[in-house]
PDB file of N, CA and C in Angstrom:
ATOM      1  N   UNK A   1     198.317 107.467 254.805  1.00 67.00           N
ATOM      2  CA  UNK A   1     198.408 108.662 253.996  1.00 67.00           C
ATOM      3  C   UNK A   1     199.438 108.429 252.890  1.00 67.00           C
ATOM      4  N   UNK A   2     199.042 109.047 251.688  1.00 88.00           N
ATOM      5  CA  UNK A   2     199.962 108.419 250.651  1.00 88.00           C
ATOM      6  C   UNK A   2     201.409 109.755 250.637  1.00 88.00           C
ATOM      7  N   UNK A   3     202.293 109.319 250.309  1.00 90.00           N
ATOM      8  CA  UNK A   3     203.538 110.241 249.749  1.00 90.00           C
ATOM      9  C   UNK A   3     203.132 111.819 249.678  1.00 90.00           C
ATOM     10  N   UNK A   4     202.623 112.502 248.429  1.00 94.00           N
ATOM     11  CA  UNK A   4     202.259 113.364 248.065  1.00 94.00           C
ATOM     12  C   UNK A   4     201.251 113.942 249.209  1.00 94.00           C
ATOM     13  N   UNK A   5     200.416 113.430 250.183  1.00 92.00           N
ATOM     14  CA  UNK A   5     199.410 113.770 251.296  1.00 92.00           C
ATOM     15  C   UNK A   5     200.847 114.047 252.292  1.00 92.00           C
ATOM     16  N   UNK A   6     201.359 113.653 252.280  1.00 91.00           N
ATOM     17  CA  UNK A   6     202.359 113.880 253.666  1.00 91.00           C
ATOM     18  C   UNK A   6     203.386 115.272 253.364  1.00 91.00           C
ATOM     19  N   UNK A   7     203.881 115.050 251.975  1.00 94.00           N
ATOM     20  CA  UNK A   7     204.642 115.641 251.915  1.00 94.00           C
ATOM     21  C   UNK A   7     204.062 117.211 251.190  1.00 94.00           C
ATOM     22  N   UNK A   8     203.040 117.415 251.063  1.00 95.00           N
ATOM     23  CA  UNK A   8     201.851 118.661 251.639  1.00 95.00           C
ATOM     24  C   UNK A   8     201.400 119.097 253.046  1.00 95.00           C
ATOM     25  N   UNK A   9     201.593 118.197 253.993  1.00 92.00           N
ATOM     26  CA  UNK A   9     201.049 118.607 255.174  1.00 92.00           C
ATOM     27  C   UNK A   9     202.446 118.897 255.904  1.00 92.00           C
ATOM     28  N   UNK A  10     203.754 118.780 255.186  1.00 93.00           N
ATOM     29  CA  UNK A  10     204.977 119.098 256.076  1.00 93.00           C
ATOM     30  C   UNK A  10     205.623 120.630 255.332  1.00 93.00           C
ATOM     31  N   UNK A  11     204.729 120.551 253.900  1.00 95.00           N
ATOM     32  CA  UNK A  11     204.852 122.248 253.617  1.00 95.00           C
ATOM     33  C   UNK A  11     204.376 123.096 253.752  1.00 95.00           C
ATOM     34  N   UNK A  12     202.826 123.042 254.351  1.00 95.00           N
ATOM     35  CA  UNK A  12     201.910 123.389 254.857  1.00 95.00           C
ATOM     36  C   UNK A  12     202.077 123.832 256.218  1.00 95.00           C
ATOM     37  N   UNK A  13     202.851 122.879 257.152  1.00 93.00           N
ATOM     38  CA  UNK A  13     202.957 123.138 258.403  1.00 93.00           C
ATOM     39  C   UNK A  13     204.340 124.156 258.870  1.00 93.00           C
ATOM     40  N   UNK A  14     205.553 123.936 257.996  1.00 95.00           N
ATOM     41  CA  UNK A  14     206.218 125.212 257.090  1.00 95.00           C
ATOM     42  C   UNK A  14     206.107 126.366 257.095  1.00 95.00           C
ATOM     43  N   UNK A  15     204.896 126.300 256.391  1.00 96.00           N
ATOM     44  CA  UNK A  15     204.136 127.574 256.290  1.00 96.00           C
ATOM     45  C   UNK A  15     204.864 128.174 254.637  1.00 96.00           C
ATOM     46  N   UNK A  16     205.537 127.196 254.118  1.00 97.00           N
ATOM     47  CA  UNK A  16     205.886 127.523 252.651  1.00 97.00           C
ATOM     48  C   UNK A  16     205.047 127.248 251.383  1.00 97.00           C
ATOM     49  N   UNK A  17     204.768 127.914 250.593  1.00 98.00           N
ATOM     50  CA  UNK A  17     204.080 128.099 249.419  1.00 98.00           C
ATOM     51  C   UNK A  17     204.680 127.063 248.247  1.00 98.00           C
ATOM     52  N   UNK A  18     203.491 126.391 247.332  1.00 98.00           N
ATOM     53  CA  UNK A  18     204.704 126.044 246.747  1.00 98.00           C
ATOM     54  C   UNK A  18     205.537 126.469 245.820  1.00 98.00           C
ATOM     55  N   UNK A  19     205.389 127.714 245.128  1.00 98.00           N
ATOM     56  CA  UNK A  19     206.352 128.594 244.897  1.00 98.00           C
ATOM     57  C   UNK A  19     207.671 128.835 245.772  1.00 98.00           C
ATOM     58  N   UNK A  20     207.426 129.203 246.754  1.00 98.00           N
ATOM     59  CA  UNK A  20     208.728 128.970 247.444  1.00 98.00           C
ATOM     60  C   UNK A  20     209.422 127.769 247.957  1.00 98.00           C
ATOM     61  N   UNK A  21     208.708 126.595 248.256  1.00 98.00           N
ATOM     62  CA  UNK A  21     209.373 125.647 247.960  1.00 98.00           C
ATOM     63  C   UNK A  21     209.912 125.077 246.919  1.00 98.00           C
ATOM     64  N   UNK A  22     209.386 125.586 246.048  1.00 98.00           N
ATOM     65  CA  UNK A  22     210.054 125.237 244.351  1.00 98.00           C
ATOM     66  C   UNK A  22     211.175 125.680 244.196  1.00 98.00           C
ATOM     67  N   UNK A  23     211.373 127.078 244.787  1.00 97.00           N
ATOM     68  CA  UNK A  23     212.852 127.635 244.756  1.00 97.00           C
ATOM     69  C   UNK A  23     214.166 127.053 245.521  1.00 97.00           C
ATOM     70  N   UNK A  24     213.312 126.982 246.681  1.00 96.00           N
ATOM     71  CA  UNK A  24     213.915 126.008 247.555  1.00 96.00           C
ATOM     72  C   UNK A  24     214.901 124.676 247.519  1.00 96.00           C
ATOM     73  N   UNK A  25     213.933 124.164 246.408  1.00 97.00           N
ATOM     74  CA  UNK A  25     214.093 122.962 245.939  1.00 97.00           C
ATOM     75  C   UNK A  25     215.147 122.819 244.645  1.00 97.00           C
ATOM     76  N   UNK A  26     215.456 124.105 243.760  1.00 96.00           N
ATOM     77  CA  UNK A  26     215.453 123.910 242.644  1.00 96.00           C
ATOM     78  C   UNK A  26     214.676 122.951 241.181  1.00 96.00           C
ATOM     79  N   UNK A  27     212.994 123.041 241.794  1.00 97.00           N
ATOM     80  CA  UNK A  27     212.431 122.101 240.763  1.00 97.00           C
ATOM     81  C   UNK A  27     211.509 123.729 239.949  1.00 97.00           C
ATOM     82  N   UNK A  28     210.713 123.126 239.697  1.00 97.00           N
ATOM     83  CA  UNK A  28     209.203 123.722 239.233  1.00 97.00           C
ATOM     84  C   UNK A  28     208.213 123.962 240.185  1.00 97.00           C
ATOM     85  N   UNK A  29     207.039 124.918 240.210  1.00 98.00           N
ATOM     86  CA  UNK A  29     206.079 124.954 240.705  1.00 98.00           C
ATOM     87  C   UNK A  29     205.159 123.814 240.940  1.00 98.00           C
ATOM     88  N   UNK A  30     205.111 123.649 239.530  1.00 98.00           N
ATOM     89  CA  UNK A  30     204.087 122.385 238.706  1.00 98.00           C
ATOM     90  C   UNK A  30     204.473 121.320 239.561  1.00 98.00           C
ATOM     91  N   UNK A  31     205.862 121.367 239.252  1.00 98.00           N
ATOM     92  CA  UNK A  31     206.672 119.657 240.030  1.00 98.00           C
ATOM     93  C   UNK A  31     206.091 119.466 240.721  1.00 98.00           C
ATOM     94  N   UNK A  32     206.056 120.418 242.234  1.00 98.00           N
ATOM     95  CA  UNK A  32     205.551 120.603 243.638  1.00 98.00           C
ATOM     96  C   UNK A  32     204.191 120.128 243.818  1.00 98.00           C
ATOM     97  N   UNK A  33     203.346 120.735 242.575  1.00 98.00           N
ATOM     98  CA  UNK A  33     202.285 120.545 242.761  1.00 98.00           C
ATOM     99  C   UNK A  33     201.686 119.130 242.364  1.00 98.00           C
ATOM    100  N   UNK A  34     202.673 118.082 241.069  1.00 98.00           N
ATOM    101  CA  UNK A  34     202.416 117.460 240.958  1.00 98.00           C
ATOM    102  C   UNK A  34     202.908 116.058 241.610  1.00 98.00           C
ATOM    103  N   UNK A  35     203.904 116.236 242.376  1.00 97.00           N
ATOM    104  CA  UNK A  35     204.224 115.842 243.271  1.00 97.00           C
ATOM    105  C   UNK A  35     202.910 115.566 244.706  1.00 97.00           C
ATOM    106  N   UNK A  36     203.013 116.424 244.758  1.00 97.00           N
ATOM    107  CA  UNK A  36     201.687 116.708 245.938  1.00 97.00           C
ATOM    108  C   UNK A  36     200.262 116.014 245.785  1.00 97.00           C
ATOM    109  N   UNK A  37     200.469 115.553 244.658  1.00 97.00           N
ATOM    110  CA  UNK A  37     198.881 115.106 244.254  1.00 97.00           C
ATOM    111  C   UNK A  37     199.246 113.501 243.263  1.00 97.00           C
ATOM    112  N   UNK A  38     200.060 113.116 243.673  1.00 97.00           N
ATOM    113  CA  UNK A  38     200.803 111.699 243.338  1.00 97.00           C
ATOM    114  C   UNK A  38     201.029 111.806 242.316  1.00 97.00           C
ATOM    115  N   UNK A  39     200.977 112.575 241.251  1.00 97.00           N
ATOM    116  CA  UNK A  39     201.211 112.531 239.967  1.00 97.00           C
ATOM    117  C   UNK A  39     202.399 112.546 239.600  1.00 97.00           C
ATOM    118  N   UNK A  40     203.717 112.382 240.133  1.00 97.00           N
ATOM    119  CA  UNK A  40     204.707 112.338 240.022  1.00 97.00           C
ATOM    120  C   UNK A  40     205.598 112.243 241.131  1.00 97.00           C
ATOM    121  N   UNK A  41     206.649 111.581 241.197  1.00 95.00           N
ATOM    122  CA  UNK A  41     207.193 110.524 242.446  1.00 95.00           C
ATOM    123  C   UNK A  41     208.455 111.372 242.254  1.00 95.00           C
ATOM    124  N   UNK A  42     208.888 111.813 243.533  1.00 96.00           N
ATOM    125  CA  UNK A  42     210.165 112.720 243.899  1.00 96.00           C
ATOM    126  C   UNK A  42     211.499 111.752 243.266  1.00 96.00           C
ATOM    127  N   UNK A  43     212.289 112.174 243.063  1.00 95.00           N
ATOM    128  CA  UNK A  43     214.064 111.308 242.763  1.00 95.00           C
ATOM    129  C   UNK A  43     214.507 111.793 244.346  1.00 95.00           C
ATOM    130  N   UNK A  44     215.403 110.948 244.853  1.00 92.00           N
ATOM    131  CA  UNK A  44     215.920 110.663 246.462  1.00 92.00           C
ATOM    132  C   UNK A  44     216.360 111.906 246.584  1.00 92.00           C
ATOM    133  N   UNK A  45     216.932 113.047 245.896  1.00 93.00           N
ATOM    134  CA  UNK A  45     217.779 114.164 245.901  1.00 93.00           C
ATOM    135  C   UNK A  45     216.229 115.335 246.384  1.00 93.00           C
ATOM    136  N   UNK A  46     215.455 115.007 245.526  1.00 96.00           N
ATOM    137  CA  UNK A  46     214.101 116.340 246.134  1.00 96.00           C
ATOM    138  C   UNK A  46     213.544 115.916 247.507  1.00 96.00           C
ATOM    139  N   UNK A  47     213.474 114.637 247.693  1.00 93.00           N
ATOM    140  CA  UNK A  47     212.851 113.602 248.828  1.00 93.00           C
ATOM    141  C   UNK A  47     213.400 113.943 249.747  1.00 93.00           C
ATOM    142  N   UNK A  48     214.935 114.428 249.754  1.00 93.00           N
ATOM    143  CA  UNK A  48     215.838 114.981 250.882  1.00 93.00           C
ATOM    144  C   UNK A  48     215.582 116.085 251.109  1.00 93.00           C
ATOM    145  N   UNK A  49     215.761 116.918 250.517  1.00 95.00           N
ATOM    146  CA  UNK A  49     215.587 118.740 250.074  1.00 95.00           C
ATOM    147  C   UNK A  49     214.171 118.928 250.695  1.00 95.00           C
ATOM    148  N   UNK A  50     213.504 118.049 250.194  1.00 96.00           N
ATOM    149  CA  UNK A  50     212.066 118.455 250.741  1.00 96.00           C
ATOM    150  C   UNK A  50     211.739 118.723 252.219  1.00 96.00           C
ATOM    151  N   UNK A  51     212.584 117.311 253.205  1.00 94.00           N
ATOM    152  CA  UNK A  51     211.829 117.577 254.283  1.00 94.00           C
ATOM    153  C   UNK A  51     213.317 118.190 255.415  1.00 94.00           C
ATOM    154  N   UNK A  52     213.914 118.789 254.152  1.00 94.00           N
ATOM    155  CA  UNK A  52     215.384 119.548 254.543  1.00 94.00           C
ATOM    156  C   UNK A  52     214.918 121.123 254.924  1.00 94.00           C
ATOM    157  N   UNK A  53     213.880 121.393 253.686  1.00 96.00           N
ATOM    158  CA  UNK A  53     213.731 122.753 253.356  1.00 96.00           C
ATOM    159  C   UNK A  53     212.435 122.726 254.355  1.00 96.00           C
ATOM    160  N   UNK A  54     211.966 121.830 254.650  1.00 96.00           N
ATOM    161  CA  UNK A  54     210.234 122.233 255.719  1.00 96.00           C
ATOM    162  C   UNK A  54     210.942 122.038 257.259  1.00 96.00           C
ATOM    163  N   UNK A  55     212.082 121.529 257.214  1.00 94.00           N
ATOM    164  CA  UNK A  55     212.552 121.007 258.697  1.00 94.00           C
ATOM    165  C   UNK A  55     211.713 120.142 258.956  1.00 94.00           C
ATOM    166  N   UNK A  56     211.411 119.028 258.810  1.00 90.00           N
ATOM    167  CA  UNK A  56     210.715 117.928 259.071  1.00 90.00           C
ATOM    168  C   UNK A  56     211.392 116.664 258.530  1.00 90.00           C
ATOM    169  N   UNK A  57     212.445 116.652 259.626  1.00 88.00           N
ATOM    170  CA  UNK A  57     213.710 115.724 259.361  1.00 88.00           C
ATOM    171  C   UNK A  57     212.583 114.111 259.900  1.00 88.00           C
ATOM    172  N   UNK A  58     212.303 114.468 261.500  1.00 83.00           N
ATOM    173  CA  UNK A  58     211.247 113.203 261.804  1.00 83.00           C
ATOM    174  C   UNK A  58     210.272 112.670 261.064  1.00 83.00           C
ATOM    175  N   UNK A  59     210.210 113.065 260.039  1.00 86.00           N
ATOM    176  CA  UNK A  59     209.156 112.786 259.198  1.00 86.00           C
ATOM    177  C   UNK A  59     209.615 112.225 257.795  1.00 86.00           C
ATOM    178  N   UNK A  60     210.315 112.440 258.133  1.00 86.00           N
ATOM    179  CA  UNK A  60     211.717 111.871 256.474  1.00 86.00           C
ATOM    180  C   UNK A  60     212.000 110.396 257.258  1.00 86.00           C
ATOM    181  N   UNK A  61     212.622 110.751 258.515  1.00 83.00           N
ATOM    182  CA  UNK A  61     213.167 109.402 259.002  1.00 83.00           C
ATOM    183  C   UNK A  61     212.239 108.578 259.312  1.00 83.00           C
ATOM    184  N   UNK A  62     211.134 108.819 259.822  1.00 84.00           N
ATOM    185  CA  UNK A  62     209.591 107.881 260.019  1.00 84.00           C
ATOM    186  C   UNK A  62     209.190 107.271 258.334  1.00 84.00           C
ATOM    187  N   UNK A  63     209.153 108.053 257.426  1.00 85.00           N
ATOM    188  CA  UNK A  63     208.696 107.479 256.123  1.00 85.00           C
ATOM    189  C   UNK A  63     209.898 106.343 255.920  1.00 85.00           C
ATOM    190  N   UNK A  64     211.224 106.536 256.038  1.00 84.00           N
ATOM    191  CA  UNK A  64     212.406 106.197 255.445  1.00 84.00           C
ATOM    192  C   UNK A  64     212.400 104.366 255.937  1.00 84.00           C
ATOM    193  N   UNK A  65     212.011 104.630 257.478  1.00 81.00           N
ATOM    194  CA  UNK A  65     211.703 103.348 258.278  1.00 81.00           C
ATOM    195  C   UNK A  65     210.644 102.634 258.174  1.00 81.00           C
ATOM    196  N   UNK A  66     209.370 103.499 257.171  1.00 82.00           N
ATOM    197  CA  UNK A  66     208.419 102.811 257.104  1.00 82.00           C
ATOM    198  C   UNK A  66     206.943 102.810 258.436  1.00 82.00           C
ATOM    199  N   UNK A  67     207.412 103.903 259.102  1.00 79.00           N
ATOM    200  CA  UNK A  67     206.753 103.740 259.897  1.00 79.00           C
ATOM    201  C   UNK A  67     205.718 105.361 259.586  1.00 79.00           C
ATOM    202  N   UNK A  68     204.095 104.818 260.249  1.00 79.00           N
ATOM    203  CA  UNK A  68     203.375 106.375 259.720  1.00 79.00           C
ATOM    204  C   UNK A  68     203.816 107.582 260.314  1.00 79.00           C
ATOM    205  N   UNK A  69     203.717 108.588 259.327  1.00 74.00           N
ATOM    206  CA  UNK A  69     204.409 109.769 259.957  1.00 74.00           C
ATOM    207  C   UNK A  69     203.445 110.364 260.922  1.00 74.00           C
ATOM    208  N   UNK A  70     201.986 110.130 260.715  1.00 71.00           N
ATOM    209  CA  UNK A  70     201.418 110.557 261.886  1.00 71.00           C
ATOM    210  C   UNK A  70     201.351 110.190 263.415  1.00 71.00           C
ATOM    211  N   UNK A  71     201.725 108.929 263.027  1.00 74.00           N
ATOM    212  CA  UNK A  71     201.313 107.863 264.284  1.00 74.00           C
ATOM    213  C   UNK A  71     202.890 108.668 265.013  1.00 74.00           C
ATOM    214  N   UNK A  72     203.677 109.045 264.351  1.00 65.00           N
ATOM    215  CA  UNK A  72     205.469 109.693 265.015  1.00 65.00           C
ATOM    216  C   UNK A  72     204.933 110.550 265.489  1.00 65.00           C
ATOM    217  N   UNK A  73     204.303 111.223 264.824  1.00 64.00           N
ATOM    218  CA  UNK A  73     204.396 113.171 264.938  1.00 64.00           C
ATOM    219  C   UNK A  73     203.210 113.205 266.634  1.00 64.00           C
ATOM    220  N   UNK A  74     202.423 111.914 266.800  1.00 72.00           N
ATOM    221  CA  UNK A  74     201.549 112.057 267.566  1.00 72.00           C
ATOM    222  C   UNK A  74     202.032 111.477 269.098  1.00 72.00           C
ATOM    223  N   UNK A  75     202.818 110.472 268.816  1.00 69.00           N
ATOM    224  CA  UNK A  75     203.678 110.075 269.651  1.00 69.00           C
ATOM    225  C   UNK A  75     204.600 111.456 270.091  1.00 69.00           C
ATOM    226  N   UNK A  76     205.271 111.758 269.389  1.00 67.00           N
ATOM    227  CA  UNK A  76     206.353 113.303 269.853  1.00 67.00           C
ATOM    228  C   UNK A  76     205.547 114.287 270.695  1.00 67.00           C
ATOM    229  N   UNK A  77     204.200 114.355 270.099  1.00 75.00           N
ATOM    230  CA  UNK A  77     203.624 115.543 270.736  1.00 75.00           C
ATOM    231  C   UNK A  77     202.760 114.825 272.123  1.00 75.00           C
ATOM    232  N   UNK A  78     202.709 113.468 272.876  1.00 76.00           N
ATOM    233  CA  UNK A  78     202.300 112.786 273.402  1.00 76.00           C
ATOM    234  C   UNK A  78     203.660 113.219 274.470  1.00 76.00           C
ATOM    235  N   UNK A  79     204.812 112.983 274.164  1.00 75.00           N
ATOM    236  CA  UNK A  79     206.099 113.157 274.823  1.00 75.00           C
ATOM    237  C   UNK A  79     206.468 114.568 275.116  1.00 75.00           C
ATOM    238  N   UNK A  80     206.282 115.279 274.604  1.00 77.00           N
ATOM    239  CA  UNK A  80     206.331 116.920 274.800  1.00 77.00           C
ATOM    240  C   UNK A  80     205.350 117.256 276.012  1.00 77.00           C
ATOM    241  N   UNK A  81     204.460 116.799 275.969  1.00 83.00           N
ATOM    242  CA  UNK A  81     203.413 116.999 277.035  1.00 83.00           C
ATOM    243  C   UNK A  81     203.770 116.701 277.957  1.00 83.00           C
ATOM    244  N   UNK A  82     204.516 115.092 278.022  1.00 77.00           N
ATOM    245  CA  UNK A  82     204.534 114.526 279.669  1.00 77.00           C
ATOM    246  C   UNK A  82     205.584 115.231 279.949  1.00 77.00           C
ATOM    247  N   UNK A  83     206.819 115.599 278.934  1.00 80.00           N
ATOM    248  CA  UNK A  83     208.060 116.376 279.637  1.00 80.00           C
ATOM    249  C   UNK A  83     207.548 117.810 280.240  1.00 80.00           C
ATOM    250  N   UNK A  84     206.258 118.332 279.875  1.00 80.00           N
ATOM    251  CA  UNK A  84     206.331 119.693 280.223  1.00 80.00           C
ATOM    252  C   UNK A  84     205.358 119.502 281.495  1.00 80.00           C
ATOM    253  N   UNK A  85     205.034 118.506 281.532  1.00 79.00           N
ATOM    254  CA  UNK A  85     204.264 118.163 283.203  1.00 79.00           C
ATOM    255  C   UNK A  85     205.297 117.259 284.235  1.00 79.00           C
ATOM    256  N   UNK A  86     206.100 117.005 283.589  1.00 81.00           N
ATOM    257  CA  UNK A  86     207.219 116.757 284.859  1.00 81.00           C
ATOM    258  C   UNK A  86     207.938 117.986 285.002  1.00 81.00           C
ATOM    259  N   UNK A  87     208.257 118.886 284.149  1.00 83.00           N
ATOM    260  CA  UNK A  87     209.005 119.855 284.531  1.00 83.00           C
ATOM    261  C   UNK A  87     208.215 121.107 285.093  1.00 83.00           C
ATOM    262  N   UNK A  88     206.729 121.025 285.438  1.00 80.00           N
ATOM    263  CA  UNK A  88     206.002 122.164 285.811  1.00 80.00           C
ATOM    264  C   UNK A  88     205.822 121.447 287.328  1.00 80.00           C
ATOM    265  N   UNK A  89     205.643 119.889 287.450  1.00 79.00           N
ATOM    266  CA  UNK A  89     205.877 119.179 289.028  1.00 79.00           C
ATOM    267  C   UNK A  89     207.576 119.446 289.680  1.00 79.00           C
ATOM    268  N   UNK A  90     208.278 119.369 288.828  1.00 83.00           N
ATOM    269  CA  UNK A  90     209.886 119.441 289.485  1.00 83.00           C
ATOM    270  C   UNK A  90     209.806 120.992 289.837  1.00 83.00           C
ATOM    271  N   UNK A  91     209.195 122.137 288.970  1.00 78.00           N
ATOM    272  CA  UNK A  91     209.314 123.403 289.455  1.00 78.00           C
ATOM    273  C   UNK A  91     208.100 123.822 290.671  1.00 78.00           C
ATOM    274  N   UNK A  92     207.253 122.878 290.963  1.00 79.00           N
ATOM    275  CA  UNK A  92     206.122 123.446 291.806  1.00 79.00           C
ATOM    276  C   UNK A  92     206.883 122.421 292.967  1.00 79.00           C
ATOM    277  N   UNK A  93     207.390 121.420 293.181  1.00 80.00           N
ATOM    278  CA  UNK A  93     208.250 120.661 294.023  1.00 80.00           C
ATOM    279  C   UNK A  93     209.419 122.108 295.097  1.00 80.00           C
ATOM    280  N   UNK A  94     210.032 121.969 293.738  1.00 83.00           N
ATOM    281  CA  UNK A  94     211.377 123.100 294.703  1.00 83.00           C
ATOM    282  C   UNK A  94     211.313 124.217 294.502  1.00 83.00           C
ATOM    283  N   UNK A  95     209.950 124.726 294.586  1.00 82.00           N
ATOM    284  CA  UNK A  95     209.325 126.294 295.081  1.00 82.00           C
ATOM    285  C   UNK A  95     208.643 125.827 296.682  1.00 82.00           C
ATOM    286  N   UNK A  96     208.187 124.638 296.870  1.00 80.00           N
ATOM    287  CA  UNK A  96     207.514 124.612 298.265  1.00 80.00           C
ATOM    288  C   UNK A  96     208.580 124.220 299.073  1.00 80.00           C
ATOM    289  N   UNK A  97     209.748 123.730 298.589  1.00 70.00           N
ATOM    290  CA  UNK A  97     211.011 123.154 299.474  1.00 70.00           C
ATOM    291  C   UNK A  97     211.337 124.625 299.768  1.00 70.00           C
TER     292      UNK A  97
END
């Protein structure tokens, strides 16, 4: 997924407009939008702000390392699962004790 694809699907998931991320940001609407559609490449200062203002810090640090942000985000939610099935076995454990 390229730059601008990612960094739409982490404002999206947000749930911020890009109007309000523009404010957010201190850029433009346009920026946002042209940003979003590769037409223009963030400076390190919006690149921060960006996945500052969506809370999608794992997804800053996965791009930063080079690694896909989906292949992270799918892994995390792979790990969320098994923690919430060990902790529904540890609570069905010491209810029958």
């Amino acid at each position: 997924m390229e730059l601008g694809g990612v960094l739409r699907a982490v404002r999206l998931r947000a749930r911020l407009s890009q109007e309000e991320l523009a404010a957010r940001l201190f850029i433009n609407q346009s920026d946002v939008s042209k940003i979003e559609k590769n037409r223009k490449i963030p400076d390190a200062i919006t690149f921060i702000r960006w996945f500052k203002a969506t809370e999608a810090p794992e997804v800053c640090a996965a791009m930063l390392c080079g690694i896909d942000p989906t292949t992270l985000t799918e892994f995390v939610q792979q790990v969320m699962t098994f923690s919430q099935l060990v902790g529904a076995f540890v609570y069905l454990m010491l209810s029958i004790m």
